[in-house]
Amino acid sequence: MINALKQDCKRLSELPLVELHVEQNDQTVWDRLIYVEEKIATSENKHDEQLAAVDSRTPRADFPQLIQGYLSPEDKNKDLDKLEPESKRRSIGLYLVLLMDNIPRIEMDVWVDFGFCTCKNQAMEANLFGIGCAFIFIIILIIYRQCRTITTLLILNSIIAGFIVNIMYVYQVISQLTSDGNDKLCKLRGFLLQSGCGLLYHTLCVQALYRFFATIPKRQQYLQSKYTITFIVLVQWFISITFNLPILIDGRIKFEVNYRICQVSMQDLYGFLYLSIWIYFFPLIIIIGIYTRLLIYIKQNPYRLIIHQNIFKRQRQKYEFHIFRHIIILIIILIIMQFPNLLVFFYYSIN
């Protein structure tokens, strides 16, 4: 019965909503629809009883609210069961079944029990683990003053950025568990999540810039000082905090019903390209540019690098160069991880 209804739904879904009443002469289709609706209601009641015994906080997807986009302005304030004529009620019922079959059910999310708290799926677990590791590293730097070198301070800069990103992801998951996610702070959370991702990648740019200053001898005197690096870090934080403000002010961060999160839609050509440039391509271009300039300098001045430095400095520069190469690999991995999002974006743009 359900397979037959799915075939009917596939055929009927190809028709505009206003033309669905033409197919209602086939009473068999609507008998199947009523049968499946009764089965869905019965199975959901049983599932609700089992779910209540596990955790009563899990929200439910509001399908009547999702169907509002298909209604005319005069029908949006009416009860779905009181729409006239009857063909309209049956059409809405069919679309509800289609929504139930395609939209992920919220109550099917997996919960992880830590003993002291209950969290949603492995992503929440990873975020909490990242917060714990970052907190431990920050405590170590506060206690042991001998660790407070420029290198460790730059690493601390990246760890603080990762700490902020993980905190925001945990806050986002908690808001989804306690509500539908579309509250007054939804757009602010979306803004902070996107800014946090940019902040994390921008800190890697600062690390690459410092490695560049440490490798070229003639620039070590003033560019490697704590005051210069501190100023660069402050500029980086200012850019990371403000680059996403035009998107927020322009109202491009919107609530997405399917994901229950506020973000810039991939169908928004300007907004998605703007964020992609600032978050991913801007750091990658800067780091690759610095790396290329460093390779050119080493190739053109191999003798100067050897004569003007003792063995200790040459070993230190070799170490700095290897670390810089690791940063390049890390950035490339991060960009590759976002490659599927770019494919989806181009798909939406073409269509």
mmCIF file of N, CA and C in Angstrom, residues 210-277:
data_model
loop_
_atom_site.group_PDB
_atom_site.id
_atom_site.type_symbol
_atom_site.label_atom_id
_atom_site.label_comp_id
_atom_site.label_asym_id
_atom_site.label_seq_id
_atom_site.Cartn_x
_atom_site.Cartn_y
_atom_site.Cartn_z
ATOM 1 N N TYR A 210 54.602 35.215 10.427
ATOM 2 C CA TYR A 210 55.697 35.193 11.406
ATOM 3 C C TYR A 210 56.804 34.244 10.955
ATOM 4 N N ARG A 211 56.438 33.085 10.406
ATOM 5 C CA ARG A 211 57.451 32.154 9.910
ATOM 6 C C ARG A 211 58.266 32.802 8.790
ATOM 7 N N PHE A 212 57.621 33.625 7.989
ATOM 8 C CA PHE A 212 58.314 34.324 6.911
ATOM 9 C C PHE A 212 59.311 35.327 7.479
ATOM 10 N N PHE A 213 58.898 36.073 8.495
ATOM 11 C CA PHE A 213 59.793 37.036 9.129
ATOM 12 C C PHE A 213 60.975 36.338 9.789
ATOM 13 N N ALA A 214 60.739 35.152 10.364
ATOM 14 C CA ALA A 214 61.798 34.453 11.090
ATOM 15 C C ALA A 214 62.807 33.797 10.161
ATOM 16 N N THR A 215 62.445 33.564 8.913
ATOM 17 C CA THR A 215 63.328 32.848 7.996
ATOM 18 C C THR A 215 64.261 33.791 7.248
ATOM 19 N N ILE A 216 63.819 34.984 6.900
ATOM 20 C CA ILE A 216 64.641 35.928 6.146
ATOM 21 C C ILE A 216 65.473 36.758 7.123
ATOM 22 N N PRO A 217 66.813 36.676 7.085
ATOM 23 C CA PRO A 217 67.673 37.287 8.111
ATOM 24 C C PRO A 217 67.539 38.794 8.233
ATOM 25 N N LYS A 218 67.504 39.529 7.129
ATOM 26 C CA LYS A 218 67.567 40.983 7.203
ATOM 27 C C LYS A 218 66.313 41.593 7.818
ATOM 28 N N ARG A 219 65.268 40.812 7.979
ATOM 29 C CA ARG A 219 64.024 41.335 8.531
ATOM 30 C C ARG A 219 63.781 40.858 9.958
ATOM 31 N N GLN A 220 64.757 40.200 10.570
ATOM 32 C CA GLN A 220 64.543 39.653 11.900
ATOM 33 C C GLN A 220 64.533 40.721 12.978
ATOM 34 N N GLN A 221 65.204 41.818 12.771
ATOM 35 C CA GLN A 221 65.436 42.770 13.836
ATOM 36 C C GLN A 221 64.156 43.395 14.365
ATOM 37 N N TYR A 222 63.301 43.877 13.509
ATOM 38 C CA TYR A 222 62.123 44.612 13.979
ATOM 39 C C TYR A 222 60.807 43.888 13.702
ATOM 40 N N LEU A 223 60.755 43.055 12.674
ATOM 41 C CA LEU A 223 59.502 42.375 12.355
ATOM 42 C C LEU A 223 59.213 41.199 13.276
ATOM 43 N N GLN A 224 60.231 40.725 13.995
ATOM 44 C CA GLN A 224 60.030 39.601 14.900
ATOM 45 C C GLN A 224 59.796 40.044 16.337
ATOM 46 N N SER A 225 59.734 41.330 16.570
ATOM 47 C CA SER A 225 59.523 41.805 17.937
ATOM 48 C C SER A 225 58.101 41.511 18.396
ATOM 49 N N LYS A 226 57.915 41.432 19.714
ATOM 50 C CA LYS A 226 56.597 41.139 20.274
ATOM 51 C C LYS A 226 55.594 42.240 19.949
ATOM 52 N N TYR A 227 56.063 43.478 19.881
ATOM 53 C CA TYR A 227 55.148 44.584 19.601
ATOM 54 C C TYR A 227 54.602 44.492 18.172
ATOM 55 N N THR A 228 55.484 44.150 17.222
ATOM 56 C CA THR A 228 55.034 44.026 15.833
ATOM 57 C C THR A 228 54.046 42.878 15.672
ATOM 58 N N ILE A 229 54.375 41.730 16.257
ATOM 59 C CA ILE A 229 53.495 40.563 16.147
ATOM 60 C C ILE A 229 52.167 40.828 16.854
ATOM 61 N N THR A 230 52.220 41.507 18.002
ATOM 62 C CA THR A 230 50.979 41.830 18.718
ATOM 63 C C THR A 230 50.091 42.746 17.888
ATOM 64 N N PHE A 231 50.707 43.727 17.225
ATOM 65 C CA PHE A 231 49.935 44.628 16.364
ATOM 66 C C PHE A 231 49.296 43.854 15.207
ATOM 67 N N ILE A 232 50.042 42.936 14.607
ATOM 68 C CA ILE A 232 49.496 42.131 13.501
ATOM 69 C C ILE A 232 48.333 41.277 13.985
ATOM 70 N N VAL A 233 48.456 40.704 15.181
ATOM 71 C CA VAL A 233 47.376 39.881 15.738
ATOM 72 C C VAL A 233 46.125 40.722 15.978
ATOM 73 N N LEU A 234 46.304 41.950 16.485
ATOM 74 C CA LEU A 234 45.154 42.829 16.719
ATOM 75 C C LEU A 234 44.460 43.192 15.403
ATOM 76 N N VAL A 235 45.255 43.473 14.370
ATOM 77 C CA VAL A 235 44.669 43.766 13.055
ATOM 78 C C VAL A 235 43.912 42.552 12.528
ATOM 79 N N GLN A 236 44.490 41.372 12.735
ATOM 80 C CA GLN A 236 43.825 40.142 12.283
ATOM 81 C C GLN A 236 42.489 39.945 12.987
ATOM 82 N N TRP A 237 42.440 40.191 14.298
ATOM 83 C CA TRP A 237 41.179 40.051 15.032
ATOM 84 C C TRP A 237 40.149 41.077 14.572
ATOM 85 N N PHE A 238 40.597 42.286 14.281
ATOM 86 C CA PHE A 238 39.673 43.316 13.800
ATOM 87 C C PHE A 238 39.062 42.901 12.459
ATOM 88 N N ILE A 239 39.898 42.383 11.556
ATOM 89 C CA ILE A 239 39.386 41.933 10.256
ATOM 90 C C ILE A 239 38.438 40.762 10.428
ATOM 91 N N SER A 240 38.799 39.813 11.308
ATOM 92 C CA SER A 240 37.979 38.614 11.494
ATOM 93 C C SER A 240 36.618 38.936 12.091
ATOM 94 N N ILE A 241 36.553 39.965 12.922
ATOM 95 C CA ILE A 241 35.288 40.319 13.567
ATOM 96 C C ILE A 241 34.387 41.131 12.638
ATOM 97 N N THR A 242 34.984 41.946 11.770
ATOM 98 C CA THR A 242 34.194 42.896 10.979
ATOM 99 C C THR A 242 33.895 42.440 9.552
ATOM 100 N N PHE A 243 34.598 41.421 9.037
ATOM 101 C CA PHE A 243 34.399 41.080 7.618
ATOM 102 C C PHE A 243 32.987 40.566 7.342
ATOM 103 N N ASN A 244 32.327 40.013 8.341
ATOM 104 C CA ASN A 244 30.994 39.428 8.142
ATOM 105 C C ASN A 244 29.863 40.415 8.444
ATOM 106 N N LEU A 245 30.208 41.617 8.920
ATOM 107 C CA LEU A 245 29.175 42.597 9.263
ATOM 108 C C LEU A 245 28.308 43.006 8.065
ATOM 109 N N PRO A 246 28.867 43.230 6.858
ATOM 110 C CA PRO A 246 27.991 43.578 5.726
ATOM 111 C C PRO A 246 26.933 42.520 5.441
ATOM 112 N N ILE A 247 27.271 41.254 5.618
ATOM 113 C CA ILE A 247 26.298 40.181 5.399
ATOM 114 C C ILE A 247 25.184 40.255 6.433
ATOM 115 N N LEU A 248 25.548 40.515 7.693
ATOM 116 C CA LEU A 248 24.546 40.608 8.758
ATOM 117 C C LEU A 248 23.655 41.826 8.572
ATOM 118 N N ILE A 249 24.255 42.975 8.250
ATOM 119 C CA ILE A 249 23.488 44.210 8.094
ATOM 120 C C ILE A 249 22.565 44.126 6.875
ATOM 121 N N ASP A 250 23.024 43.471 5.827
ATOM 122 C CA ASP A 250 22.233 43.355 4.597
ATOM 123 C C ASP A 250 21.118 42.317 4.710
ATOM 124 N N GLY A 251 21.064 41.606 5.837
ATOM 125 C CA GLY A 251 19.995 40.630 6.056
ATOM 126 C C GLY A 251 20.120 39.359 5.242
ATOM 127 N N ARG A 252 21.342 38.970 4.887
ATOM 128 C CA ARG A 252 21.534 37.762 4.087
ATOM 129 C C ARG A 252 21.621 36.500 4.934
ATOM 130 N N ILE A 253 21.760 36.649 6.238
ATOM 131 C CA ILE A 253 21.741 35.493 7.136
ATOM 132 C C ILE A 253 20.285 35.201 7.468
ATOM 133 N N LYS A 254 19.774 34.097 6.958
ATOM 134 C CA LYS A 254 18.360 33.761 7.105
ATOM 135 C C LYS A 254 18.200 32.368 7.705
ATOM 136 N N PHE A 255 17.035 32.152 8.302
ATOM 137 C CA PHE A 255 16.734 30.854 8.910
ATOM 138 C C PHE A 255 16.373 29.848 7.822
ATOM 139 N N GLU A 256 17.057 28.695 7.829
ATOM 140 C CA GLU A 256 16.784 27.621 6.880
ATOM 141 C C GLU A 256 16.004 26.532 7.594
ATOM 142 N N VAL A 257 14.782 26.309 7.135
ATOM 143 C CA VAL A 257 13.878 25.384 7.821
ATOM 144 C C VAL A 257 14.423 23.966 7.803
ATOM 145 N N ASN A 258 14.986 23.538 6.679
ATOM 146 C CA ASN A 258 15.440 22.153 6.562
ATOM 147 C C ASN A 258 16.577 21.827 7.515
ATOM 148 N N TYR A 259 17.429 22.822 7.813
ATOM 149 C CA TYR A 259 18.581 22.592 8.677
ATOM 150 C C TYR A 259 18.400 23.188 10.070
ATOM 151 N N ARG A 260 17.358 23.998 10.247
ATOM 152 C CA ARG A 260 17.061 24.649 11.524
ATOM 153 C C ARG A 260 18.268 25.438 12.032
ATOM 154 N N ILE A 261 18.839 26.240 11.137
ATOM 155 C CA ILE A 261 19.988 27.060 11.478
ATOM 156 C C ILE A 261 19.945 28.312 10.619
ATOM 157 N N CYS A 262 20.455 29.410 11.149
ATOM 158 C CA CYS A 262 20.540 30.659 10.396
ATOM 159 C C CYS A 262 21.902 30.735 9.717
ATOM 160 N N GLN A 263 21.905 30.879 8.418
ATOM 161 C CA GLN A 263 23.139 30.960 7.660
ATOM 162 C C GLN A 263 22.857 31.606 6.306
ATOM 163 N N VAL A 264 23.937 31.885 5.578
ATOM 164 C CA VAL A 264 23.798 32.406 4.222
ATOM 165 C C VAL A 264 23.504 31.235 3.298
ATOM 166 N N SER A 265 22.411 31.315 2.585
ATOM 167 C CA SER A 265 22.011 30.220 1.710
ATOM 168 C C SER A 265 22.981 30.076 0.545
ATOM 169 N N MET A 266 23.183 28.823 0.111
ATOM 170 C CA MET A 266 24.039 28.581 -1.047
ATOM 171 C C MET A 266 23.421 29.130 -2.324
ATOM 172 N N GLN A 267 22.129 29.397 -2.292
ATOM 173 C CA GLN A 267 21.477 29.985 -3.459
ATOM 174 C C GLN A 267 21.699 31.497 -3.535
ATOM 175 N N ASP A 268 22.269 32.075 -2.480
ATOM 176 C CA ASP A 268 22.592 33.501 -2.463
ATOM 177 C C ASP A 268 23.977 33.677 -3.078
ATOM 178 N N LEU A 269 24.025 34.033 -4.340
ATOM 179 C CA LEU A 269 25.282 34.093 -5.081
ATOM 180 C C LEU A 269 26.266 35.062 -4.444
ATOM 181 N N TYR A 270 25.827 36.287 -4.190
ATOM 182 C CA TYR A 270 26.729 37.304 -3.646
ATOM 183 C C TYR A 270 27.199 36.930 -2.245
ATOM 184 N N GLY A 271 26.265 36.552 -1.379
ATOM 185 C CA GLY A 271 26.620 36.260 0.004
ATOM 186 C C GLY A 271 27.556 35.078 0.133
ATOM 187 N N PHE A 272 27.284 34.001 -0.599
ATOM 188 C CA PHE A 272 28.121 32.811 -0.489
ATOM 189 C C PHE A 272 29.518 33.055 -1.045
ATOM 190 N N LEU A 273 29.613 33.762 -2.178
ATOM 191 C CA LEU A 273 30.927 34.076 -2.736
ATOM 192 C C LEU A 273 31.716 34.993 -1.806
ATOM 193 N N TYR A 274 31.032 35.965 -1.218
ATOM 194 C CA TYR A 274 31.693 36.903 -0.307
ATOM 195 C C TYR A 274 32.307 36.161 0.876
ATOM 196 N N LEU A 275 31.525 35.277 1.499
ATOM 197 C CA LEU A 275 32.029 34.524 2.646
ATOM 198 C C LEU A 275 33.118 33.540 2.235
ATOM 199 N N SER A 276 32.976 32.913 1.075
ATOM 200 C CA SER A 276 33.991 31.963 0.618
ATOM 201 C C SER A 276 35.331 32.656 0.408
ATOM 202 N N ILE A 277 35.287 33.866 -0.133
ATOM 203 C CA ILE A 277 36.534 34.606 -0.366
ATOM 204 C C ILE A 277 37.197 34.972 0.950
#
